[in-house]
CSV table of C-alpha atoms in Angstrom, one decimal:
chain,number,residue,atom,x,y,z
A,265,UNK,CA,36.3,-7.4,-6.1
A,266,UNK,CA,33.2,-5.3,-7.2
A,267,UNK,CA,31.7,-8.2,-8.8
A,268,UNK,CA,30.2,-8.5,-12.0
A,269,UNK,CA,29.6,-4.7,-14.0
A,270,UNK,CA,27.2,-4.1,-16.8
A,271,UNK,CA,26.6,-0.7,-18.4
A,272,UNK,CA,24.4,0.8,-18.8
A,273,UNK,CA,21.9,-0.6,-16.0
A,274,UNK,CA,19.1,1.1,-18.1
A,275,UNK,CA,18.9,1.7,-21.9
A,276,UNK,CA,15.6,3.2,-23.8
A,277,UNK,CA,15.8,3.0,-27.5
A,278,UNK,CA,13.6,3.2,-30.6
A,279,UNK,CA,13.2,0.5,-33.1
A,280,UNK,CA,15.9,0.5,-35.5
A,281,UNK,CA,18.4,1.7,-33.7
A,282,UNK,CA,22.1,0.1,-32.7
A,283,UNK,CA,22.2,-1.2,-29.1
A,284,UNK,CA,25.7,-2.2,-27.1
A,285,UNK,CA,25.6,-4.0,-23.8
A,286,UNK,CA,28.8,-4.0,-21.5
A,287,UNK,CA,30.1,-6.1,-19.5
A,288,UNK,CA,33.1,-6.5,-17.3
A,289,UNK,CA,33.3,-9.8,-15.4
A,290,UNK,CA,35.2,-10.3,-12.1
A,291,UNK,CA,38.9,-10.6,-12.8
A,292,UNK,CA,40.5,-13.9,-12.9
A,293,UNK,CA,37.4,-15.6,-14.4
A,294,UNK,CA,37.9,-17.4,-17.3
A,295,UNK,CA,33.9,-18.3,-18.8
A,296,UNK,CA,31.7,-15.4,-19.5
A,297,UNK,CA,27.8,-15.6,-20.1
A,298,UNK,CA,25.2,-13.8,-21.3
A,299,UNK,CA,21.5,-14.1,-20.5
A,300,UNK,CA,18.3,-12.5,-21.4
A,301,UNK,CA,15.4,-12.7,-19.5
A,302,UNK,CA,11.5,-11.9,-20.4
A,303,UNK,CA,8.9,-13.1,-18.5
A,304,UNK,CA,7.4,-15.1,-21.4
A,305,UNK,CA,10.8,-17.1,-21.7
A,306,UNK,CA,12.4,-17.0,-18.7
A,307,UNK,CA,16.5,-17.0,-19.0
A,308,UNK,CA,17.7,-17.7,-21.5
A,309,UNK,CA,21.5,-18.9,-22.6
A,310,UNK,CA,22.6,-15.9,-25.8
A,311,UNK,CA,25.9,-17.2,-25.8
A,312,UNK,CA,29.2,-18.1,-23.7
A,313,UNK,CA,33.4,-17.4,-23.4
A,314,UNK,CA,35.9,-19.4,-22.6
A,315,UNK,CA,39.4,-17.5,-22.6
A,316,UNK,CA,37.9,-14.5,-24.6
A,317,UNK,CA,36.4,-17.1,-27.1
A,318,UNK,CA,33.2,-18.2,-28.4
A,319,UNK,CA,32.2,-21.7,-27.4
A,320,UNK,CA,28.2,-21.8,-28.0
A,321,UNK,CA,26.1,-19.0,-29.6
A,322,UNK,CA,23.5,-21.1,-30.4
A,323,UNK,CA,20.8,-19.0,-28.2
A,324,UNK,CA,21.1,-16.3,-29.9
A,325,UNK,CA,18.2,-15.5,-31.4
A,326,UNK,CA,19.2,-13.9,-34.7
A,327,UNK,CA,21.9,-11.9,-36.9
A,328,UNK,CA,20.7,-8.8,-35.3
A,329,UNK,CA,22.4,-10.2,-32.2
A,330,UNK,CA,26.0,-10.0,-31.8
A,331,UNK,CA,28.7,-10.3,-29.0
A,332,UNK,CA,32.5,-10.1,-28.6
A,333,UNK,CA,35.3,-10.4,-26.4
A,334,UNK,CA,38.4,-8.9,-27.1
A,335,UNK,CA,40.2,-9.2,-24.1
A,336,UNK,CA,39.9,-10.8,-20.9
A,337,UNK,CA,38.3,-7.8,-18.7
A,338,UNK,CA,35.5,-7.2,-21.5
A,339,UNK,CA,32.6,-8.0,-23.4
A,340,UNK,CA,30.0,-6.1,-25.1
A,341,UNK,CA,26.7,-7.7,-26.7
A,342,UNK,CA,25.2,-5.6,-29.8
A,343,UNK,CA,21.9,-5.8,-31.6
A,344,UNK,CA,21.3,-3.9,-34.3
A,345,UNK,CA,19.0,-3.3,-35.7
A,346,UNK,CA,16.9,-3.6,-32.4
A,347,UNK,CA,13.2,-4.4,-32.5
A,348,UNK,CA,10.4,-4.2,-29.8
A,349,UNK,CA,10.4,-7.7,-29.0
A,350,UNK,CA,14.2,-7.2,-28.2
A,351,UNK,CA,12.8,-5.8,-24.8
A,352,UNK,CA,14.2,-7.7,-21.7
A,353,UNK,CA,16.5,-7.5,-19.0
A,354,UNK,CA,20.3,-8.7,-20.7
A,355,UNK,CA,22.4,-10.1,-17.6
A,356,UNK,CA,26.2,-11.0,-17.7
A,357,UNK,CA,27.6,-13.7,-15.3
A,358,UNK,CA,31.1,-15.1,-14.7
A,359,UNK,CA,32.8,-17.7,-13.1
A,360,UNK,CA,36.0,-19.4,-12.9
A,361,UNK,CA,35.9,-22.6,-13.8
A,362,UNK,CA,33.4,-25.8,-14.8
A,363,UNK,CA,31.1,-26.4,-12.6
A,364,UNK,CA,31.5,-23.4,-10.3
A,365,UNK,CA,29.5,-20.7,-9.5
A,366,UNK,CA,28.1,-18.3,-12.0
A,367,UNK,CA,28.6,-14.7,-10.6
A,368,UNK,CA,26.0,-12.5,-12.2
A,369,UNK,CA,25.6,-8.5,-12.7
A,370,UNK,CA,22.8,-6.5,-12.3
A,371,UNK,CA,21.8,-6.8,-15.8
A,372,UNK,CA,20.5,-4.1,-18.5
A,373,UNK,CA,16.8,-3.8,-18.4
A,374,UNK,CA,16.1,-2.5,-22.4
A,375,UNK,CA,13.5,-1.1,-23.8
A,376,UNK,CA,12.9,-1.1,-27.5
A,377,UNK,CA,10.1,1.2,-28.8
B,96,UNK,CA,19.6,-32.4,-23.1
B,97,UNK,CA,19.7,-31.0,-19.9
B,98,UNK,CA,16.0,-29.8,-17.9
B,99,UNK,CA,15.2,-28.5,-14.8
B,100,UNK,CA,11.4,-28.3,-14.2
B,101,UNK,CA,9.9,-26.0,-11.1
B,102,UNK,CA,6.2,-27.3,-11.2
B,103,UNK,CA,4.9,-24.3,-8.8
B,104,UNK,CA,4.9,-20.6,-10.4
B,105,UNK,CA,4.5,-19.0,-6.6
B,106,UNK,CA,4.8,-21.0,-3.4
B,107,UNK,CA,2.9,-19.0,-0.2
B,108,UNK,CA,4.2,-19.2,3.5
B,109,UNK,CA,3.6,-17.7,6.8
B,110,UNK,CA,6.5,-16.1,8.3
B,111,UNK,CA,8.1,-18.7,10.8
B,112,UNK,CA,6.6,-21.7,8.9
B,113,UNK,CA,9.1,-24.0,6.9
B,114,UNK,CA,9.4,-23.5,3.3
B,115,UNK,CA,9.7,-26.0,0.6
B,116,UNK,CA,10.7,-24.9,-3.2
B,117,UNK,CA,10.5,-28.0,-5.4
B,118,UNK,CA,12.9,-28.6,-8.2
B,119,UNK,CA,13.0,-31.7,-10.1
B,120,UNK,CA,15.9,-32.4,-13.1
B,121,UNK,CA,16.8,-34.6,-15.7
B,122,UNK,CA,20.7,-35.3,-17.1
B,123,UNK,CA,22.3,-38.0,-18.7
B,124,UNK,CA,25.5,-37.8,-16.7
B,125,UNK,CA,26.2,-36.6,-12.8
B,126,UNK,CA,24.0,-34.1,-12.4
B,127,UNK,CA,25.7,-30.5,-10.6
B,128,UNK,CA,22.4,-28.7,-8.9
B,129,UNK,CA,22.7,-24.9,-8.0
B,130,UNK,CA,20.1,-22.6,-6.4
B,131,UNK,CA,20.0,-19.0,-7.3
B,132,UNK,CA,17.4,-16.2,-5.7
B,133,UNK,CA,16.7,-12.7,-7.4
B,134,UNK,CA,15.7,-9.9,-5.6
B,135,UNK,CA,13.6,-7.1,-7.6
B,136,UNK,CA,15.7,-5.5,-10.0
B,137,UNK,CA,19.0,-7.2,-9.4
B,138,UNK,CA,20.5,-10.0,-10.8
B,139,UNK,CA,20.7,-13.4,-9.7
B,140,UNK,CA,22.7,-14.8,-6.3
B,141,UNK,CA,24.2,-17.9,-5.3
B,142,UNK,CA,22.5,-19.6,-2.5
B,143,UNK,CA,23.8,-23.2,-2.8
B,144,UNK,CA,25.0,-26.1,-5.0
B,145,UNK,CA,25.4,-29.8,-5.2
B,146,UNK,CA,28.2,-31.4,-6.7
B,147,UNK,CA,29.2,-34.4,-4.6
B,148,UNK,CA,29.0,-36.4,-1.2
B,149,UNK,CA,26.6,-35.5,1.3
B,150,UNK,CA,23.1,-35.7,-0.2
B,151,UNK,CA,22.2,-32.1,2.6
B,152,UNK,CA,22.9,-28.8,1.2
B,153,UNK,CA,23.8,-25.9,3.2
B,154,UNK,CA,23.8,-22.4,2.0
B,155,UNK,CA,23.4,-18.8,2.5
B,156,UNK,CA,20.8,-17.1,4.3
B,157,UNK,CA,19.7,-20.5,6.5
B,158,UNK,CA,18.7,-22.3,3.5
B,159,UNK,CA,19.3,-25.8,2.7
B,160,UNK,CA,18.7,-28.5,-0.2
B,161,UNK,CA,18.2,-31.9,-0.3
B,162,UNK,CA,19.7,-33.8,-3.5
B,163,UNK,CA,17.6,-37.2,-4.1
B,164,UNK,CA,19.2,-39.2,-7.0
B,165,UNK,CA,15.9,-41.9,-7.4
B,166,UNK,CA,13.6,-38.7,-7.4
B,167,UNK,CA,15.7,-36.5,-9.4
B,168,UNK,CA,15.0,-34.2,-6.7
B,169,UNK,CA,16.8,-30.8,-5.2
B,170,UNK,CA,14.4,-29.0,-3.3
B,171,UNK,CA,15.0,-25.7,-1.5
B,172,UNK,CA,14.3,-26.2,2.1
B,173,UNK,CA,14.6,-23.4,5.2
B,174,UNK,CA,13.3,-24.5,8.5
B,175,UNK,CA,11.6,-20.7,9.6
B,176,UNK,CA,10.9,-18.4,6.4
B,177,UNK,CA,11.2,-14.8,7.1
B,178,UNK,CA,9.4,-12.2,4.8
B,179,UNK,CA,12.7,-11.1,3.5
B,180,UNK,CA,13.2,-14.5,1.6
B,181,UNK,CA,10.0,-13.0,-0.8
B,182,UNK,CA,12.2,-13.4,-3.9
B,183,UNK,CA,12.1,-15.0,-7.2
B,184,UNK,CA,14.3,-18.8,-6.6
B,185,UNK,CA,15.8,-20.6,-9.2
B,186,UNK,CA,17.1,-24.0,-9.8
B,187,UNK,CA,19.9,-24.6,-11.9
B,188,UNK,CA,21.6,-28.3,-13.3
B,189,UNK,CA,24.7,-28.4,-15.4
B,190,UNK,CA,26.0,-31.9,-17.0
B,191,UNK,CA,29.1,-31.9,-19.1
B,192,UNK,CA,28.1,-29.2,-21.5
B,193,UNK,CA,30.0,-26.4,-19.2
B,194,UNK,CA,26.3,-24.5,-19.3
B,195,UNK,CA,23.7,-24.2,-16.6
B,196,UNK,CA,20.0,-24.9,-17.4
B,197,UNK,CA,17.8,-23.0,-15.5
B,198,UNK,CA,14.6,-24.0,-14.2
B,199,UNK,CA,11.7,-21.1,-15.3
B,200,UNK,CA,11.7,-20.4,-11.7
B,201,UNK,CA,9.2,-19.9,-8.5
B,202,UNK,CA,8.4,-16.7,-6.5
B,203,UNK,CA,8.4,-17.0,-2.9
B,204,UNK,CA,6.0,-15.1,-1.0
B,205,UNK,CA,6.2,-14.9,2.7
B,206,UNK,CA,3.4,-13.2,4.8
B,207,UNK,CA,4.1,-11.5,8.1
């Protein structure tokens, strides 16, 4: 399996604009995560998946954030409209069951002017 | 709540010496302990985890973990550090909520 894909690995944007993440976890896995990480607040839960559905989006930060599912092999996270402090590396991890191992991607460093 | 706490931001080793990356944690229920290392622009990799039976850890890469229950311990452990373990280590605890909760984690620097 090639592991964990995000797209796109870099993104540049100006304030205001739409933003969409991607994110295709390894097949079989049934939880899918999304991260951010800054170096003022570490990593940071946005929100999880279990079975294409929304367990806990309680980490993310606002409205401006969203993120969806719709099927199995695919994810996509979505801020609009993005802001400076929106800046961070996003990361997408998977994994197949409770208490196993997270498999992460190789994340989407943004960058919000 | 779930916490991991790392107290050191950057731990500092001689190449050959033994390292040591503390990781303390707090659950109400059985705690499940994972290490994770990131490289420089890359996400993050399993090392190791802790879910039952014997309290020593083995992982990738030569390291190793100890799990102490009265300490609330897990500290990352490798016997002869090489400068290619400089990375950025994480600890990691999940406890009934299906979520891990990362530690804000400590960079390893080895010297040659």
């Amino acid at each position: 399996d090639a592991g964990v894909i995000q797209s796109p690995r870099h993104e540049v944007t100006e304030m205001g604009q739409e933003v969409t993440l991607r994110c295709k976890p390894i097949s079989g896995h049934d939880y899918l995560f999304w991260y951010r990480q800054t170096m003022m607040r570490g990593l940071e839960l946005l929100i999880y998946f279990n079975n294409n559905v929304p367990i806990d989006d309680s980490g993310m930060p606002e409205d401006r954030f969203s993120a969806k599912m719709p099927n199995a092999s695919f994810s996509t996270l979505k801020i609009q409209p993005s802001e400076p402090r929106d800046s961070a590396v996003y990361f997408c991890a998977s994994r197949a069951g409770g208490y196993d191992i997270q498999y992460f991607g190789a994340g989407t460093r943004l960058s919000v002017l | 709540a779930q916490s991991v706490a790392q107290p050191e931001d950057q731990v500092n080793v001689a190449e050959g010496n033994p390292l040591t990356v503390k990781c303390t944690y707090s659950v109400s229920g059985n705690p499940y302990l994972f290490w994770y290392v990131q490289y420089p622009n890359r996400g993050l990799q399993f090392l190791l985890k802790y879910i039952t039976g014997d309290n020593l850890v083995k992982g990738s890469y030569g390291f190793e973990a100890e799990f102490n229950k009265s300490q609330t311990s897990f500290h990352l452990k490798k016997p002869s550090a090489l400068v290619s373990d400089s990375a950025l280590y994480f600890c990691a605890v999940e406890s009934g909520y299906s979520t891990l909760t990362f530690g804000k984690g400590t960079m390893l620097l080895v010297s040659p």
